[in-house]
mmCIF file of C-alpha atoms in Angstrom:
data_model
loop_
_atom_site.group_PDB
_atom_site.id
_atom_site.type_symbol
_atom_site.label_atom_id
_atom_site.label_comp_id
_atom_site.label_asym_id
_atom_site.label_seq_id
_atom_site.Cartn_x
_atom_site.Cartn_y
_atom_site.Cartn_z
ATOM 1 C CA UNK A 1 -159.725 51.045 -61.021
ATOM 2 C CA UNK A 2 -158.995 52.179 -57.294
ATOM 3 C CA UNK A 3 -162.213 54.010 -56.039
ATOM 4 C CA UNK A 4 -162.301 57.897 -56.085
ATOM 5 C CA UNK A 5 -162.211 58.000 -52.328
ATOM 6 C CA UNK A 6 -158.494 56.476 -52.220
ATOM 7 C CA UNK A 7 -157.300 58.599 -54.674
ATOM 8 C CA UNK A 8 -158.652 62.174 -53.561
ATOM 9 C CA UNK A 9 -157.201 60.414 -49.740
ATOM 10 C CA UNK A 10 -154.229 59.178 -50.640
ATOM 11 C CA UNK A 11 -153.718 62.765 -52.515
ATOM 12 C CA UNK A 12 -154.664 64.967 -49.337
ATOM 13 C CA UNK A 13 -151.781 62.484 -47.382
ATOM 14 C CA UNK A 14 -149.137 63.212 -49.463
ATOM 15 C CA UNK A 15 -149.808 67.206 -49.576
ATOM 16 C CA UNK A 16 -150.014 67.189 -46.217
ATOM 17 C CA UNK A 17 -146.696 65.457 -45.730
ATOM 18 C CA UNK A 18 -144.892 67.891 -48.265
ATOM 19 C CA UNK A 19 -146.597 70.966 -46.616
ATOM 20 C CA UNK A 20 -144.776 69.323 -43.419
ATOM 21 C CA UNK A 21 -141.454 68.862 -44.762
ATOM 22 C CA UNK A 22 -141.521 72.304 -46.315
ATOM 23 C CA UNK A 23 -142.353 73.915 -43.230
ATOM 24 C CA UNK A 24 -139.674 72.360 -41.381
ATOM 25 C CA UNK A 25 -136.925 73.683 -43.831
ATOM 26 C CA UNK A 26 -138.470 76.847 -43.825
ATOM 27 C CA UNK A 27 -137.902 76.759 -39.771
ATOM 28 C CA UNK A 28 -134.658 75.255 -40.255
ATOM 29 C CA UNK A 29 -133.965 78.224 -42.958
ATOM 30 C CA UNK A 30 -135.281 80.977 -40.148
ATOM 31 C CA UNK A 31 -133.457 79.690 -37.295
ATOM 32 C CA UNK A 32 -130.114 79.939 -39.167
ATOM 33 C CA UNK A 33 -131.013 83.422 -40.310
ATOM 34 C CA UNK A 34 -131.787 84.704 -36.631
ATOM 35 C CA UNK A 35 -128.671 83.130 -35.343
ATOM 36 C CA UNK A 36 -126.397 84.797 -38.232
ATOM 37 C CA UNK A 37 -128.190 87.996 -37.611
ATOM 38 C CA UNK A 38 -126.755 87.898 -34.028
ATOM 39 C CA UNK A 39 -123.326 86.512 -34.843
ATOM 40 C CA UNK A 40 -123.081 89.164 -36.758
ATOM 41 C CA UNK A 41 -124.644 92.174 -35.517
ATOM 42 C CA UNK A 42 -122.447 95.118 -34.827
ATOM 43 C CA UNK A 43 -121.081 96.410 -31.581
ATOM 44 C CA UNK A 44 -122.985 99.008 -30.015
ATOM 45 C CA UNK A 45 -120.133 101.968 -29.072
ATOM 46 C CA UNK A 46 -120.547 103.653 -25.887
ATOM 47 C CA UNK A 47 -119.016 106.674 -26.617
ATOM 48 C CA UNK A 48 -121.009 108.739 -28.869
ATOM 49 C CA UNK A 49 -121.537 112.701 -29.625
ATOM 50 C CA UNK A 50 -124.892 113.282 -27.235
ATOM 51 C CA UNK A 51 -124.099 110.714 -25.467
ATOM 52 C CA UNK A 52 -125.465 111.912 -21.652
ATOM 53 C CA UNK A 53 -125.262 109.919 -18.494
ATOM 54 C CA UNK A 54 -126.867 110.575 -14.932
ATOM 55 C CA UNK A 55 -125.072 108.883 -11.797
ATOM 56 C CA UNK A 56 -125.481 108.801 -7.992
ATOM 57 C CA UNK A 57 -123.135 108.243 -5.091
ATOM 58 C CA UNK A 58 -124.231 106.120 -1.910
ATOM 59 C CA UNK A 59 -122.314 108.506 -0.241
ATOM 60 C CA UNK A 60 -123.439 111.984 -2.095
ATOM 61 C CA UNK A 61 -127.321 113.469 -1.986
ATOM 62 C CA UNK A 62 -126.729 115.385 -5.405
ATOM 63 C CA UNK A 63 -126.656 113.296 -8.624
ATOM 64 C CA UNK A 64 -123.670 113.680 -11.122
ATOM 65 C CA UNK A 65 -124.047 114.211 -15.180
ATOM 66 C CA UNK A 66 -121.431 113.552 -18.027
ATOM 67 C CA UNK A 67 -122.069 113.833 -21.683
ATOM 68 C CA UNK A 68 -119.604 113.511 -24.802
ATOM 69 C CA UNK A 69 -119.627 117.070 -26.193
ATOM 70 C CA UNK A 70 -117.132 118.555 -29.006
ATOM 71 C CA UNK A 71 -114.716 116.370 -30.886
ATOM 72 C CA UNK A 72 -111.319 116.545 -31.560
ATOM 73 C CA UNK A 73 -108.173 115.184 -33.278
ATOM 74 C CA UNK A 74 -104.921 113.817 -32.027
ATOM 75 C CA UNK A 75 -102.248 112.336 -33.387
ATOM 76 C CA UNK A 76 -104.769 111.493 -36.520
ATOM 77 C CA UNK A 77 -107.129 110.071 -33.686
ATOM 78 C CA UNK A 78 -110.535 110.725 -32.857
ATOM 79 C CA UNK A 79 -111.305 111.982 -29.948
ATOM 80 C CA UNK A 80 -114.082 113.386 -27.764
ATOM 81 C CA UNK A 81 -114.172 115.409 -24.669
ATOM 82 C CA UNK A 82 -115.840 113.807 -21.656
ATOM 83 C CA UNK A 83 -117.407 116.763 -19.327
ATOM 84 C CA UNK A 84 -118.979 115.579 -15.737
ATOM 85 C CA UNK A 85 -120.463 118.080 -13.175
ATOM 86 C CA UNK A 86 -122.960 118.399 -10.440
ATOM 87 C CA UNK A 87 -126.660 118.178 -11.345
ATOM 88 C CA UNK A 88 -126.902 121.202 -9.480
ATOM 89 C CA UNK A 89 -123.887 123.137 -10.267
ATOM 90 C CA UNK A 90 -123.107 122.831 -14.077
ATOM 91 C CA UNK A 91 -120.211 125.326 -13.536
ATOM 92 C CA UNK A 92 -118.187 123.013 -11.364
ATOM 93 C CA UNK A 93 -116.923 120.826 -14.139
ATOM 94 C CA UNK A 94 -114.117 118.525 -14.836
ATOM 95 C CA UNK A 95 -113.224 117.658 -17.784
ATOM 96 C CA UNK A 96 -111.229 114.630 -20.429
ATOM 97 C CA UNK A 97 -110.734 113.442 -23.689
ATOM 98 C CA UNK A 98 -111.954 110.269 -24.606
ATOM 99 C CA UNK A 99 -112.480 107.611 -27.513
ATOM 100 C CA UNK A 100 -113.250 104.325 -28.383
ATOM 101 C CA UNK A 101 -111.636 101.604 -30.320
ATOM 102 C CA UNK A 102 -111.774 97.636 -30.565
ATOM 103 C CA UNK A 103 -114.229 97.610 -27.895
ATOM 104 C CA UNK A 104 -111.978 99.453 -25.696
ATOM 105 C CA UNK A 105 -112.569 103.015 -23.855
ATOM 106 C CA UNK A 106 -109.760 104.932 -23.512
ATOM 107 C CA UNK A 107 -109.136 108.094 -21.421
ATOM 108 C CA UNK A 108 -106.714 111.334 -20.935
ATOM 109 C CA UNK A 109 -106.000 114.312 -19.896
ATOM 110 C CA UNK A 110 -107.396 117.331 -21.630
ATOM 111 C CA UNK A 111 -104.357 119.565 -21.645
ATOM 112 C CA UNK A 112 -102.083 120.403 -24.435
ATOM 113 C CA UNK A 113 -99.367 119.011 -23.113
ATOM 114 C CA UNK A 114 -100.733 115.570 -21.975
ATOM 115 C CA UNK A 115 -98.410 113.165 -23.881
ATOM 116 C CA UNK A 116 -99.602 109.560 -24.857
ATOM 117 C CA UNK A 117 -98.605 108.138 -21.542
ATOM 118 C CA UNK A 118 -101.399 109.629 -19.977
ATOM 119 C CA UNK A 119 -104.049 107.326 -22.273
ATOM 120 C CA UNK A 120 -105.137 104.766 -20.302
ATOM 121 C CA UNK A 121 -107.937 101.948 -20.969
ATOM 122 C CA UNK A 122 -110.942 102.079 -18.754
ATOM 123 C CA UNK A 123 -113.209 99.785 -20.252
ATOM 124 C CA UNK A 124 -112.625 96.666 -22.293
ATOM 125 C CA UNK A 125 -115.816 95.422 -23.325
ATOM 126 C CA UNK A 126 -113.875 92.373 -25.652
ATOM 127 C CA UNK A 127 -113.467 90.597 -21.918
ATOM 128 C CA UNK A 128 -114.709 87.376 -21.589
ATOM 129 C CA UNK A 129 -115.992 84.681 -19.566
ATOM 130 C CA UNK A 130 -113.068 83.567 -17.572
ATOM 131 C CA UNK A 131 -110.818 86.281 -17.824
ATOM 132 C CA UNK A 132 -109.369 87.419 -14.419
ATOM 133 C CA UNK A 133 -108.926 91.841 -14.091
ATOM 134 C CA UNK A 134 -107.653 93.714 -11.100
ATOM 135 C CA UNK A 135 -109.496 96.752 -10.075
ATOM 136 C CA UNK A 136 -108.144 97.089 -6.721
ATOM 137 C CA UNK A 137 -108.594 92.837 -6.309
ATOM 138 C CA UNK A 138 -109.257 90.198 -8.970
ATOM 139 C CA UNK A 139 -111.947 89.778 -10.168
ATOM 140 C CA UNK A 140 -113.260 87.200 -12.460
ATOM 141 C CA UNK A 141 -115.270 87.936 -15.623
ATOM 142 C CA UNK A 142 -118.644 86.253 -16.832
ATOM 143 C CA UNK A 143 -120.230 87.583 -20.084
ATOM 144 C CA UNK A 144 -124.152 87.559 -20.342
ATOM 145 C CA UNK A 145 -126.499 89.381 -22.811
ATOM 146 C CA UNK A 146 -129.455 92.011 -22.174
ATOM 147 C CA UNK A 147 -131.958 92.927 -24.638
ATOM 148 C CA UNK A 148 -132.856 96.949 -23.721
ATOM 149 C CA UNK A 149 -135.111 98.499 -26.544
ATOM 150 C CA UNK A 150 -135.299 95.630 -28.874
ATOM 151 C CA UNK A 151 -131.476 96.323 -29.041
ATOM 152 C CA UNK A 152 -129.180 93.103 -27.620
ATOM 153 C CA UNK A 153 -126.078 94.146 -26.073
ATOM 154 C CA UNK A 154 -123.641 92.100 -24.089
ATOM 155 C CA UNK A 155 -123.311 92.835 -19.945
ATOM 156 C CA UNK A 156 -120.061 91.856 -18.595
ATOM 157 C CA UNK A 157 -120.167 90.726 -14.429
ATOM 158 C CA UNK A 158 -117.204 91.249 -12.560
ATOM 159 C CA UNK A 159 -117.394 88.301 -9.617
ATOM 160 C CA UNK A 160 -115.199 88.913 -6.166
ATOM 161 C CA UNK A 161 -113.539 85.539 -4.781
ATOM 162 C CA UNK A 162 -116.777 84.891 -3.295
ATOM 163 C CA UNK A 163 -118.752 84.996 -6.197
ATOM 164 C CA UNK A 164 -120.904 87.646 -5.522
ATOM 165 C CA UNK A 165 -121.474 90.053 -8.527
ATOM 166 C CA UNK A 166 -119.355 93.562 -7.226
ATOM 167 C CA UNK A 167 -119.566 94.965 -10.849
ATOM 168 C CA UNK A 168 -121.819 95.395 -13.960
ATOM 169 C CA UNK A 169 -120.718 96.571 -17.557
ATOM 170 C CA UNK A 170 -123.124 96.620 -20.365
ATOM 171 C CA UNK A 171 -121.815 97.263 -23.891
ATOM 172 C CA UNK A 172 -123.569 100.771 -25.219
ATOM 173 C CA UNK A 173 -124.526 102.230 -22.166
ATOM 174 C CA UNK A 174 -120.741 101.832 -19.717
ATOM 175 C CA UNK A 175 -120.795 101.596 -16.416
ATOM 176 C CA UNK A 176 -123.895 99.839 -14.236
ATOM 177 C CA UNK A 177 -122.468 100.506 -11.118
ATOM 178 C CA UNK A 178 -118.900 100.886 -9.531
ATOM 179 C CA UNK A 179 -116.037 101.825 -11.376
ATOM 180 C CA UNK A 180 -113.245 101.298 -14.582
ATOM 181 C CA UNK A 181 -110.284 99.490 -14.957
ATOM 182 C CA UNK A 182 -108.078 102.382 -13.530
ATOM 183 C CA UNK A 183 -108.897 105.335 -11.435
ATOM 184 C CA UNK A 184 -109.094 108.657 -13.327
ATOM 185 C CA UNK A 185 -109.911 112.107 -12.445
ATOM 186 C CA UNK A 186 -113.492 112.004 -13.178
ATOM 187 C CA UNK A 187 -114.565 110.678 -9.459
ATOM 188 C CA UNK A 188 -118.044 111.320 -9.980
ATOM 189 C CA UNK A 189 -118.220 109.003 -12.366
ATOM 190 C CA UNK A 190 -116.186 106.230 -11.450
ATOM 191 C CA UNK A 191 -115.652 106.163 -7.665
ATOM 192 C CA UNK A 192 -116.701 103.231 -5.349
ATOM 193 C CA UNK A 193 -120.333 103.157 -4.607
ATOM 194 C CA UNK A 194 -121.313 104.874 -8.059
ATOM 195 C CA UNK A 195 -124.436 103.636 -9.747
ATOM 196 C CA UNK A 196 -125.903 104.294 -13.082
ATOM 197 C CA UNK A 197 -129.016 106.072 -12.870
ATOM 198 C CA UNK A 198 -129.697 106.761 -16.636
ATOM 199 C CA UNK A 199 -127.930 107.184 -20.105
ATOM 200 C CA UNK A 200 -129.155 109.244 -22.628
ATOM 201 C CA UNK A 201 -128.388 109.714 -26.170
ATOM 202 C CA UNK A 202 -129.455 113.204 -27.867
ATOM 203 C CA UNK A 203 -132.493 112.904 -25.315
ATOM 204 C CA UNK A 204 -133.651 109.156 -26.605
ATOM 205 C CA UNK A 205 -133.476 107.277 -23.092
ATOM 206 C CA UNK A 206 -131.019 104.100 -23.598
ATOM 207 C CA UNK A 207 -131.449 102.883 -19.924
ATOM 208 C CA UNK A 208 -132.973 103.430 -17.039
ATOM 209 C CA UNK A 209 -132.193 102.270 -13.527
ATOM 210 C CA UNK A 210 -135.982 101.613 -11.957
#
């Protein structure tokens, strides 16, 4: 008969390999979770009722505010109207209807008899890395990902022929800095030399430009 001491050894050596091998699947097990919880997480939409952003001009001392007020529907679409004004002056407003679907932002004009021509996409946040827009020159497209608030949201770099960074997109919040696809009549928000300042949603800060 083997001696105690082997046995109550050789016993402790084999738990301690299974222990081993068990907590490698369990890592194995995690890992796969946390990477199918991203794959699949769902799109964070930038247009939302409450919805409140704060913007400054290089060129402008007073800061600029839009927020997504009432709701509407058109042509069995929903849409929301987009209101951006002075800081300062509230009553100087313009104003448009806008909406979001696939990933896309679209805009138009507020009156009744804007007809569908007048939609126009001014954000595509489905753009990838490698794709090539024009926004007044080309610009090519690289696709990173930010984690703001414990949420993670992709950020989308638009990169002039010298590869310097010109633009900044980040899914949820909109526009970083610059401008949209197309020009609209919302200037404030979308002319050259616009930056991002904050974005609010129903007071909850959602970024902040420090």
């Amino acid at each position: 008969m083997k001696p105690a001491w082997r046995r109550i050894l050789r016993h402790a050596i084999k738990q301690i390999y299974e222990f081993m091998i068990m907590r490698k699947i369990i890592l194995i097990v995690l890992s796969v979770i946390c990477v199918s919880a991203f794959a699949q997480r769902e799109y964070v939409p930038m247009i939302k009722p409450g919805r409140v952003w704060v913007t400054e001009n290089d060129f402008s001392t007073a800061r600029n505010v839009i927020e997504v007020t009432n709701d509407t529907i058109i042509n069995g679409e929903q849409w929301y109207v987009l209101v951006a004004y002075p800081e300062n002056n509230p009553q100087d407003c313009q104003r448009r209807l806008t909406r979001e679907c696939e990933r896309k932002v679209y805009m138009r004009g507020i009156e009744k008899d804007a007809d569908e021509q007048d939609e126009r996409i001014v954000l595509d946040f489905s753009l990838s890395t490698g794709d090539v827009v024009n926004m007044g020159g080309n610009y090519s497209v690289e696709k990173g990902v930010e984690v703001i608030r414990g949420i993670r949201r992709d950020v989308l770099w638009f990169l002039d022929y010298a590869y310097s960074v010109e633009q900044v997109w980040m899914e949820g919040v909109g526009i970083v800095n610059n401008k949209t696809l197309v020009d609209t009549d919302v200037p404030m928000f979308l002319e050259n030399g616009t930056r991002l300042i904050a974005c609010y949603q129903d007071d909850e800060c959602l970024y902040y430009d420090n």
